Amino acid sequence: MAGGTAVAEEARERNGTFAALAIRDFRFLLVGTTLSNASQWIQQVTLGWLVYDMTGSGTILGSVNLARSAGSLSFNPIAAVAIDRLARRPLMLGVQGWLFAIALALGALLAFDRGEIWHLFVFALLGGVAQTFDLPLRQTAVFDLVPRRIAPTALALVQTGWSLMRSLGPAIGGGLILWFGPSGNFFIQATAHALIALNLFWIRFPPRSGGRRRGGMWSNLREGFAYIATQRTTRTFVMMGWVLPLFIIPTYTTLPPIFAKDVFHGGPETLGMLMSAVGLGGIAGGVFTASLGQFERRGLVQLAALLGTGVSLIGFTFSPTLVVALPLLVISGACEMVYLTTNQTLLQLSIPDEMRGRVTAIVTLNMVLSPLGSFFAGVGADLVGPRAIAATISGIAVVIAIVVSCRSSTVRDYRLSQAIRHPRD
């Protein structure tokens, strides 16, 4: 452990793009998180294509995402408290075991031609339960393993891995649909979760403080909500986090199968190209954010990125051909990743360590809004068409960026050094 401490101290003095990679345990966490992201993106493209191919309904496509939201919402209170109270490794192993089991079960149903639409709803619901634990667990683990000063670059690297898999995962998923059918994708997802579980045994998590175990579940949860309500900075960045799941992410998740099939008249390979373009831009955006180091004006960076995301998506929705659409998706993916990473970094730095698990789990309820946004995007695609609904929700994001730039000094004038020195207001 002395060698690991020395490496952590060395990393503390470095502020470069890849400073966090000097820490062994963070490297293992990054590998496992990236592999988890790969399986989730393969699932996303496969489930979306499967639902739309079986039903031809944007409303049902959005409803499946809503089922995932219901699973996340129902177990969020338990996740919020468990993450602060329980040891990291056993909890993370349980999550991976759960994801392994449901992916294997759905793959088997599809392989034996027993899959029905209600199975996809159940799968989405159970997957949502696991995700309400998985995302906050991995975010809080970053702060367990790296010094606070380099946490911004560590989080940016995690998000870059997410974008890399958003780029490669859909392409792999689309190819596997053609080569092996949807069942092959779910078997690959199950294998990935088994490998992630093995990876966890290599990470040396620090011991948990006994003080975090005091009080009942509901009192602990109330403390998390009270912290968000009373801390202006945290509250502001939580609300800024609502923009992506409501107005941006639906264009990346629910609408691409419709654009691929009905607008660009393609198949699974076209869907993979659309989603991979977003991921490719996200890789560039993640590396750019990590390279910012100690750049102070992160609030302005966040607002500029939101504006760029919305404008480029509006351009995408009216693209006449795939050749025009793909570069615009690359730009939007880059801007979205800068926005997402900056928002999460400033939000996480505003939370004290003893509250991190509870507050992070509560904050991930933002992602419950994504299936809600996806549902309305799917309904809108059925009613007014995919181009019109995508342009509308992207336009709302542009308006929000402009209004916040003019009205909110909390975001506009925020400095990174404030967050690093002072977790609270």
Short mmCIF file of C-alpha atoms in Angstrom, two decimals:
data_model
loop_
_atom_site.label_atom_id
_atom_site.label_comp_id
_atom_site.label_asym_id
_atom_site.label_seq_id
_atom_site.Cartn_x
_atom_site.Cartn_y
_atom_site.Cartn_z
CA MET A 1 0.00 0.00 0.00
CA ALA A 2 2.95 2.31 0.53
CA GLY A 3 3.78 2.15 -3.16
CA GLY A 4 0.17 2.89 -4.06
CA THR A 5 0.17 5.87 -1.69
CA ALA A 6 3.34 7.21 -3.28
CA VAL A 7 1.79 6.94 -6.73
CA ALA A 8 -1.34 8.72 -5.51
CA GLU A 9 0.79 11.49 -4.02
CA GLU A 10 2.69 11.79 -7.30
CA ALA A 11 -0.60 12.00 -9.19
CA ARG A 12 -1.78 14.67 -6.76
CA GLU A 13 1.01 16.94 -8.00
CA ARG A 14 0.18 16.34 -11.64
CA ASN A 15 -2.67 18.07 -13.41
CA GLY A 16 -2.25 16.66 -16.91
CA THR A 17 -4.95 15.01 -19.00
CA PHE A 18 -3.94 11.49 -17.93
CA ALA A 19 -2.73 12.16 -14.38
CA ALA A 20 -5.34 9.83 -12.85
CA LEU A 21 -4.00 6.89 -14.88
CA ALA A 22 -0.93 6.87 -12.63
CA ILE A 23 -3.17 5.34 -9.94
CA ARG A 24 -3.42 1.56 -10.31
CA ASP A 25 -6.83 1.07 -8.74
CA PHE A 26 -8.36 3.82 -10.85
CA ARG A 27 -7.06 2.09 -13.98
CA PHE A 28 -8.89 -1.10 -13.04
CA LEU A 29 -12.04 0.87 -12.23
CA LEU A 30 -11.80 2.63 -15.60
CA VAL A 31 -11.44 -0.67 -17.47
CA GLY A 32 -14.44 -2.19 -15.70
CA THR A 33 -16.56 0.91 -16.19
CA THR A 34 -15.69 1.09 -19.88
CA LEU A 35 -16.59 -2.56 -20.36
CA SER A 36 -19.87 -1.97 -18.53
CA ASN A 37 -20.59 0.93 -20.85
CA ALA A 38 -19.89 -1.27 -23.87
CA SER A 39 -22.45 -3.85 -22.76
CA GLN A 40 -25.03 -1.15 -22.05
CA TRP A 41 -24.64 0.46 -25.49
CA ILE A 42 -24.85 -2.91 -27.23
CA GLN A 43 -28.03 -3.47 -25.23
CA GLN A 44 -29.38 -0.02 -26.12
CA VAL A 45 -29.06 -0.48 -29.87
CA THR A 46 -30.29 -4.08 -29.76
CA LEU A 47 -33.30 -3.40 -27.56
CA GLY A 48 -34.28 -0.32 -29.57
CA TRP A 49 -34.05 -2.12 -32.88
CA LEU A 50 -35.84 -5.19 -31.54
CA VAL A 51 -38.77 -3.20 -30.14
CA TYR A 52 -39.23 -1.08 -33.26
CA ASP A 53 -38.82 -4.07 -35.57
CA MET A 54 -41.44 -6.05 -33.62
CA THR A 55 -43.98 -3.23 -33.28
CA GLY A 56 -43.16 -0.37 -35.69
CA SER A 57 -44.32 2.00 -32.94
CA GLY A 58 -42.36 4.95 -31.59
CA THR A 59 -44.77 5.07 -28.64
CA ILE A 60 -43.98 1.50 -27.60
CA LEU A 61 -40.28 2.19 -28.12
CA GLY A 62 -40.53 5.10 -25.71
CA SER A 63 -42.63 3.02 -23.31
CA VAL A 64 -39.88 0.41 -22.98
CA ASN A 65 -37.52 3.17 -21.90
CA LEU A 66 -40.20 4.33 -19.46
CA ALA A 67 -40.22 0.83 -17.94
CA ARG A 68 -36.49 1.19 -17.27
CA SER A 69 -37.23 4.47 -15.55
CA ALA A 70 -39.82 2.80 -13.31
CA GLY A 71 -37.26 0.23 -12.19
CA SER A 72 -34.72 2.92 -11.36
CA LEU A 73 -37.22 5.08 -9.51
CA SER A 74 -38.63 2.29 -7.36
CA PHE A 75 -35.26 1.21 -5.94
CA ASN A 76 -33.51 4.58 -5.80
CA PRO A 77 -34.12 5.16 -2.04
CA ILE A 78 -32.52 1.82 -1.22
CA ALA A 79 -29.58 2.50 -3.54
CA ALA A 80 -29.02 5.98 -2.12
CA VAL A 81 -28.51 4.68 1.42
CA ALA A 82 -26.82 1.37 0.52
CA ILE A 83 -24.05 3.13 -1.41
CA ASP A 84 -23.06 5.17 1.67
CA ARG A 85 -23.44 2.27 4.11
CA LEU A 86 -22.17 -0.89 2.40
CA ALA A 87 -18.72 -1.95 1.25
CA ARG A 88 -18.08 -1.16 -2.40
CA ARG A 89 -16.98 -4.55 -3.73
CA PRO A 90 -19.87 -6.78 -2.50
CA LEU A 91 -22.45 -4.24 -3.66
CA MET A 92 -20.85 -3.88 -7.09
CA LEU A 93 -20.57 -7.66 -7.43
CA GLY A 94 -24.27 -8.01 -6.68
CA VAL A 95 -25.14 -5.49 -9.38
CA GLN A 96 -23.01 -7.28 -11.97
CA GLY A 97 -24.53 -10.64 -11.03
CA TRP A 98 -28.01 -9.20 -11.51
CA LEU A 99 -27.15 -7.75 -14.93
CA PHE A 100 -25.50 -11.01 -15.98
CA ALA A 101 -28.60 -13.03 -15.07
CA ILE A 102 -31.17 -10.89 -16.90
CA ALA A 103 -29.05 -10.58 -20.06
CA LEU A 104 -28.51 -14.34 -20.14
CA ALA A 105 -32.23 -15.00 -19.63
CA LEU A 106 -33.36 -12.67 -22.42
CA GLY A 107 -30.68 -14.00 -24.76
CA ALA A 108 -31.93 -17.54 -24.16
CA LEU A 109 -35.56 -16.56 -24.80
CA LEU A 110 -34.62 -14.92 -28.09
CA ALA A 111 -32.33 -17.77 -29.13
CA PHE A 112 -35.18 -20.27 -28.74
CA ASP A 113 -37.62 -17.94 -30.51
CA ARG A 114 -39.70 -17.47 -27.35
CA GLY A 115 -39.20 -13.72 -27.02
CA GLU A 116 -42.29 -11.51 -26.83
CA ILE A 117 -42.71 -7.77 -26.41
CA TRP A 118 -43.61 -8.09 -22.73
CA HIS A 119 -40.27 -9.81 -22.11
CA LEU A 120 -38.54 -6.65 -23.35
CA PHE A 121 -40.57 -4.55 -20.92
CA VAL A 122 -39.61 -6.82 -18.01
CA PHE A 123 -35.96 -6.77 -19.07
CA ALA A 124 -35.96 -2.97 -19.21
CA LEU A 125 -37.62 -2.77 -15.78
CA LEU A 126 -35.11 -5.13 -14.15
CA GLY A 127 -32.22 -3.41 -15.91
CA GLY A 128 -33.39 -0.10 -14.49
CA VAL A 129 -33.20 -1.55 -10.97
CA ALA A 130 -29.54 -2.45 -11.51
CA GLN A 131 -28.66 0.86 -13.12
CA THR A 132 -29.92 2.87 -10.15
CA PHE A 133 -27.10 1.22 -8.16
CA ASP A 134 -24.43 0.94 -10.86
CA LEU A 135 -23.99 4.55 -12.01
CA PRO A 136 -23.72 6.26 -8.58
CA LEU A 137 -21.54 3.41 -7.30
CA ARG A 138 -18.98 4.00 -10.04
CA GLN A 139 -19.05 7.78 -9.67
CA THR A 140 -18.49 7.66 -5.92
CA ALA A 141 -15.75 5.05 -6.36
CA VAL A 142 -13.73 7.56 -8.39
CA PHE A 143 -13.50 9.79 -5.31
CA ASP A 144 -12.51 6.77 -3.19
CA LEU A 145 -9.53 6.06 -5.43
CA VAL A 146 -8.11 9.41 -6.64
CA PRO A 147 -7.08 12.65 -4.89
CA ARG A 148 -9.68 15.41 -5.02
CA ARG A 149 -7.48 17.75 -7.08
CA ILE A 150 -7.32 15.39 -10.06
CA ALA A 151 -10.92 14.18 -9.74
CA PRO A 152 -12.02 16.44 -12.66
CA THR A 153 -9.61 14.72 -15.05
CA ALA A 154 -10.49 11.28 -13.64
CA LEU A 155 -14.21 11.88 -14.22
CA ALA A 156 -13.46 13.17 -17.72
CA LEU A 157 -11.52 9.99 -18.51
CA VAL A 158 -14.44 7.88 -17.28
CA GLN A 159 -16.77 9.84 -19.53
CA THR A 160 -14.34 9.47 -22.44
CA GLY A 161 -14.51 5.71 -21.98
CA TRP A 162 -18.30 5.99 -21.98
CA SER A 163 -18.14 7.88 -25.28
CA LEU A 164 -15.69 5.41 -26.77
CA MET A 165 -18.14 2.63 -26.08
CA ARG A 166 -21.04 4.75 -27.31
CA SER A 167 -19.11 4.92 -30.57
CA LEU A 168 -18.04 1.28 -30.79
CA GLY A 169 -20.95 -0.38 -28.97
CA PRO A 170 -23.72 0.52 -31.44
CA ALA A 171 -21.52 -0.45 -34.39
CA ILE A 172 -20.80 -3.80 -32.74
CA GLY A 173 -24.46 -4.16 -31.79
CA GLY A 174 -25.68 -3.41 -35.31
CA GLY A 175 -23.17 -5.87 -36.76
CA LEU A 176 -24.15 -8.60 -34.31
CA ILE A 177 -27.82 -8.19 -35.19
CA LEU A 178 -26.87 -8.92 -38.80
CA TRP A 179 -24.45 -11.76 -37.99
CA PHE A 180 -25.97 -13.57 -35.00
CA GLY A 181 -29.34 -11.99 -34.34
CA PRO A 182 -30.35 -10.06 -31.20
CA SER A 183 -29.77 -13.04 -28.92
CA GLY A 184 -26.03 -12.94 -29.63
CA ASN A 185 -25.88 -9.37 -28.39
CA PHE A 186 -27.43 -10.26 -25.05
CA PHE A 187 -25.08 -13.22 -24.61
CA ILE A 188 -22.15 -10.87 -25.22
CA GLN A 189 -23.61 -8.48 -22.65
CA ALA A 190 -23.83 -11.30 -20.11
CA THR A 191 -20.20 -12.25 -20.78
CA ALA A 192 -19.13 -8.63 -20.31
CA HIS A 193 -20.77 -8.45 -16.88
CA ALA A 194 -19.02 -11.66 -15.81
CA LEU A 195 -15.67 -10.11 -16.80
CA ILE A 196 -16.53 -6.89 -14.95
CA ALA A 197 -17.21 -8.90 -11.79
CA LEU A 198 -13.77 -10.52 -12.05
CA ASN A 199 -12.18 -7.11 -12.56
CA LEU A 200 -13.57 -5.90 -9.22
CA PHE A 201 -11.33 -8.31 -7.31
CA TRP A 202 -8.26 -6.41 -8.53
CA ILE A 203 -9.38 -3.06 -7.10
CA ARG A 204 -8.19 -2.17 -3.58
CA PHE A 205 -11.08 -0.15 -2.20
CA PRO A 206 -10.33 1.86 0.96
CA PRO A 207 -12.19 0.74 4.11
CA ARG A 208 -15.53 2.39 4.75
CA SER A 209 -16.03 4.69 7.74
CA GLY A 210 -18.30 3.28 10.42
CA GLY A 211 -19.86 6.71 10.90
CA ARG A 212 -21.67 6.39 7.61
CA ARG A 213 -23.78 3.54 8.99
CA ARG A 214 -25.70 5.60 11.57
CA GLY A 215 -29.41 6.35 11.36
CA GLY A 216 -32.27 4.72 9.51
CA MET A 217 -32.67 4.50 5.76
CA TRP A 218 -35.31 7.21 5.48
CA SER A 219 -33.50 9.62 7.79
CA ASN A 220 -30.32 9.14 5.75
CA LEU A 221 -32.26 9.74 2.56
CA ARG A 222 -33.83 12.90 3.97
CA GLU A 223 -30.35 14.20 4.74
CA GLY A 224 -29.45 13.80 1.08
CA PHE A 225 -32.52 15.68 -0.15
CA ALA A 226 -31.99 18.37 2.51
CA TYR A 227 -28.42 18.90 1.37
CA ILE A 228 -29.50 19.43 -2.23
CA ALA A 229 -32.31 21.76 -1.17
CA THR A 230 -30.14 23.97 1.04
CA GLN A 231 -26.92 24.14 -1.00
CA ARG A 232 -27.43 26.57 -3.89
CA THR A 233 -24.48 25.40 -5.99
CA THR A 234 -25.41 21.73 -5.79
CA ARG A 235 -29.07 22.53 -6.43
CA THR A 236 -28.24 24.61 -9.51
CA PHE A 237 -26.06 21.95 -11.12
CA VAL A 238 -28.65 19.28 -10.34
CA MET A 239 -31.25 21.28 -12.26
CA MET A 240 -28.81 21.88 -15.12
CA GLY A 241 -28.43 18.11 -15.26
CA TRP A 242 -32.12 17.79 -16.18
CA VAL A 243 -31.55 19.29 -19.63
CA LEU A 244 -29.75 16.33 -21.17
CA PRO A 245 -32.17 13.53 -20.24
CA LEU A 246 -35.23 15.56 -21.19
CA PHE A 247 -34.15 17.35 -24.36
CA ILE A 248 -30.92 15.84 -25.73
CA ILE A 249 -30.55 12.16 -24.87
CA PRO A 250 -33.93 11.14 -26.43
CA THR A 251 -32.53 12.25 -29.79
CA TYR A 252 -29.62 9.86 -29.25
CA THR A 253 -31.54 6.87 -27.89
CA THR A 254 -35.21 6.72 -28.89
CA LEU A 255 -35.21 8.52 -32.24
CA PRO A 256 -32.19 6.95 -34.05
CA PRO A 257 -34.01 3.68 -34.95
CA ILE A 258 -36.77 5.81 -36.50
CA PHE A 259 -34.30 8.07 -38.35
CA ALA A 260 -32.36 5.02 -39.56
CA LYS A 261 -35.39 3.17 -40.89
CA ASP A 262 -37.88 5.85 -41.94
CA VAL A 263 -35.78 8.96 -42.70
CA PHE A 264 -32.55 7.53 -44.14
CA HIS A 265 -34.15 4.25 -45.31
CA GLY A 266 -31.47 2.01 -43.84
CA GLY A 267 -31.16 -0.95 -41.51
CA PRO A 268 -29.21 -1.92 -38.39
CA GLU A 269 -25.95 -0.80 -39.98
CA THR A 270 -27.37 2.71 -40.49
CA LEU A 271 -28.51 2.81 -36.88
CA GLY A 272 -25.03 1.78 -35.79
CA MET A 273 -23.50 4.57 -37.90
CA LEU A 274 -25.77 7.23 -36.37
CA MET A 275 -25.07 6.22 -32.80
CA SER A 276 -21.37 5.68 -33.46
CA ALA A 277 -21.06 9.19 -34.87
CA VAL A 278 -22.35 10.59 -31.59
CA GLY A 279 -19.91 8.42 -29.68
CA LEU A 280 -16.99 9.46 -31.87
CA GLY A 281 -17.69 13.09 -31.09
CA GLY A 282 -18.03 12.19 -27.43
CA ILE A 283 -14.53 10.73 -27.39
CA ALA A 284 -13.14 14.02 -28.67
CA GLY A 285 -15.26 15.95 -26.18
CA GLY A 286 -14.11 13.79 -23.28
CA VAL A 287 -10.43 14.16 -24.14
CA PHE A 288 -10.91 17.91 -24.56
CA THR A 289 -12.55 18.19 -21.14
CA ALA A 290 -9.81 16.14 -19.48
CA SER A 291 -7.18 18.38 -21.11
CA LEU A 292 -8.71 21.48 -19.50
CA GLY A 293 -6.87 20.59 -16.29
CA GLN A 294 -7.34 23.48 -13.85
CA PHE A 295 -9.06 25.79 -16.35
CA GLU A 296 -11.19 28.06 -14.18
CA ARG A 297 -14.28 29.13 -16.16
CA ARG A 298 -16.02 25.76 -16.19
CA GLY A 299 -19.45 27.35 -15.89
CA LEU A 300 -19.01 29.13 -19.22
CA VAL A 301 -17.65 25.94 -20.78
CA GLN A 302 -20.80 24.12 -19.70
CA LEU A 303 -23.12 26.73 -21.20
CA ALA A 304 -21.21 26.97 -24.49
CA ALA A 305 -21.29 23.19 -24.80
CA LEU A 306 -25.07 23.06 -24.27
CA LEU A 307 -25.60 25.71 -26.93
CA GLY A 308 -23.37 23.82 -29.38
CA THR A 309 -25.20 20.56 -28.69
CA GLY A 310 -28.63 22.01 -29.39
CA VAL A 311 -27.64 23.92 -32.54
CA SER A 312 -25.85 20.95 -34.11
CA LEU A 313 -28.79 18.63 -33.35
CA ILE A 314 -31.19 21.04 -35.04
CA GLY A 315 -28.91 20.89 -38.08
CA PHE A 316 -28.97 17.08 -37.92
CA THR A 317 -32.75 16.87 -37.87
CA PHE A 318 -32.99 18.73 -41.18
CA SER A 319 -30.08 16.94 -42.88
CA PRO A 320 -31.12 15.76 -46.36
CA THR A 321 -28.64 12.86 -46.46
CA LEU A 322 -26.65 10.64 -44.16
CA VAL A 323 -23.43 12.27 -45.39
CA VAL A 324 -24.60 15.60 -43.95
CA ALA A 325 -26.14 14.10 -40.82
CA LEU A 326 -23.12 12.17 -39.54
CA PRO A 327 -20.67 15.12 -39.15
CA LEU A 328 -23.35 17.10 -37.32
CA LEU A 329 -23.86 14.17 -34.94
CA VAL A 330 -20.11 14.08 -34.32
CA ILE A 331 -20.19 17.78 -33.37
CA SER A 332 -23.24 17.34 -31.15
CA GLY A 333 -21.66 14.32 -29.46
CA ALA A 334 -18.51 16.31 -28.67
CA CYS A 335 -20.45 19.25 -27.24
CA GLU A 336 -22.78 16.99 -25.27
CA MET A 337 -19.83 15.19 -23.66
CA VAL A 338 -18.19 18.47 -22.64
CA TYR A 339 -21.50 19.57 -21.10
CA LEU A 340 -22.15 16.27 -19.32
CA THR A 341 -18.64 15.87 -17.93
CA THR A 342 -18.41 19.48 -16.77
CA ASN A 343 -21.81 19.30 -15.09
CA GLN A 344 -21.02 16.04 -13.30
CA THR A 345 -17.57 17.24 -12.23
CA LEU A 346 -18.81 20.50 -10.71
CA LEU A 347 -21.73 18.69 -9.11
CA GLN A 348 -19.56 15.96 -7.56
CA LEU A 349 -17.05 18.51 -6.27
CA SER A 350 -19.90 20.34 -4.51
CA ILE A 351 -20.75 17.24 -2.42
CA PRO A 352 -18.85 16.36 0.81
CA ASP A 353 -17.49 12.81 1.00
CA GLU A 354 -19.78 11.72 3.85
CA MET A 355 -22.86 12.60 1.77
CA ARG A 356 -21.59 11.51 -1.64
CA GLY A 357 -23.36 8.17 -1.99
CA ARG A 358 -26.78 9.45 -0.96
CA VAL A 359 -26.63 12.66 -2.95
CA THR A 360 -25.19 10.96 -6.04
CA ALA A 361 -27.90 8.30 -6.02
CA ILE A 362 -30.56 10.99 -5.67
CA VAL A 363 -28.95 12.96 -8.49
CA THR A 364 -29.05 9.91 -10.76
CA LEU A 365 -32.82 10.24 -10.63
CA ASN A 366 -32.04 12.74 -13.40
CA MET A 367 -31.60 9.72 -15.62
CA VAL A 368 -35.15 8.66 -14.77
CA LEU A 369 -36.09 11.72 -16.80
CA SER A 370 -34.37 10.22 -19.85
CA PRO A 371 -36.97 7.47 -20.37
CA LEU A 372 -39.66 10.09 -19.71
CA GLY A 373 -38.13 12.32 -22.38
CA SER A 374 -37.78 9.28 -24.63
CA PHE A 375 -41.45 8.43 -24.17
CA PHE A 376 -42.59 11.89 -25.26
CA ALA A 377 -40.08 11.84 -28.12
CA GLY A 378 -41.50 8.53 -29.31
CA VAL A 379 -45.08 9.79 -29.07
CA GLY A 380 -44.06 12.99 -30.84
CA ALA A 381 -42.40 11.00 -33.63
CA ASP A 382 -45.68 9.15 -34.19
CA LEU A 383 -47.73 12.37 -34.14
CA VAL A 384 -45.61 14.93 -36.00
CA GLY A 385 -42.68 12.94 -37.36
CA PRO A 386 -39.11 12.39 -36.11
CA ARG A 387 -37.65 15.54 -37.68
CA ALA A 388 -40.19 17.89 -36.11
CA ILE A 389 -39.99 16.44 -32.60
CA ALA A 390 -36.16 16.29 -32.64
CA ALA A 391 -35.93 19.92 -33.76
CA THR A 392 -38.42 21.00 -31.09
CA ILE A 393 -36.70 19.41 -28.11
CA SER A 394 -33.24 20.48 -29.34
CA GLY A 395 -34.55 24.03 -29.72
CA ILE A 396 -35.71 23.99 -26.10
CA ALA A 397 -32.15 23.11 -25.04
CA VAL A 398 -30.82 26.09 -27.02
CA VAL A 399 -33.29 28.42 -25.32
CA ILE A 400 -32.29 27.10 -21.88
CA ALA A 401 -28.60 27.72 -22.63
CA ILE A 402 -29.30 31.31 -23.63
CA VAL A 403 -31.58 32.04 -20.65
CA VAL A 404 -29.17 30.55 -18.08
CA SER A 405 -26.25 32.46 -19.63
CA CYS A 406 -28.14 35.71 -19.15
CA ARG A 407 -29.80 35.06 -15.80
CA SER A 408 -27.69 32.69 -13.65
CA SER A 409 -24.43 34.00 -12.21
CA THR A 410 -24.04 30.74 -10.27
CA VAL A 411 -23.32 28.92 -13.52
CA ARG A 412 -21.92 31.74 -15.65
CA ASP A 413 -19.29 32.92 -13.14
CA TYR A 414 -18.42 29.59 -11.50
CA ARG A 415 -14.71 28.81 -11.03
CA LEU A 416 -13.19 25.36 -10.70
CA SER A 417 -11.00 26.49 -7.79
CA GLN A 418 -14.18 27.23 -5.80
CA ALA A 419 -15.28 23.63 -6.15
CA ILE A 420 -11.90 22.13 -5.26
CA ARG A 421 -11.41 24.28 -2.15
CA HIS A 422 -14.97 24.53 -0.88
CA PRO A 423 -17.38 21.57 -1.33
CA ARG A 424 -20.20 23.66 0.13
CA ASP A 425 -21.48 27.13 -0.75
#
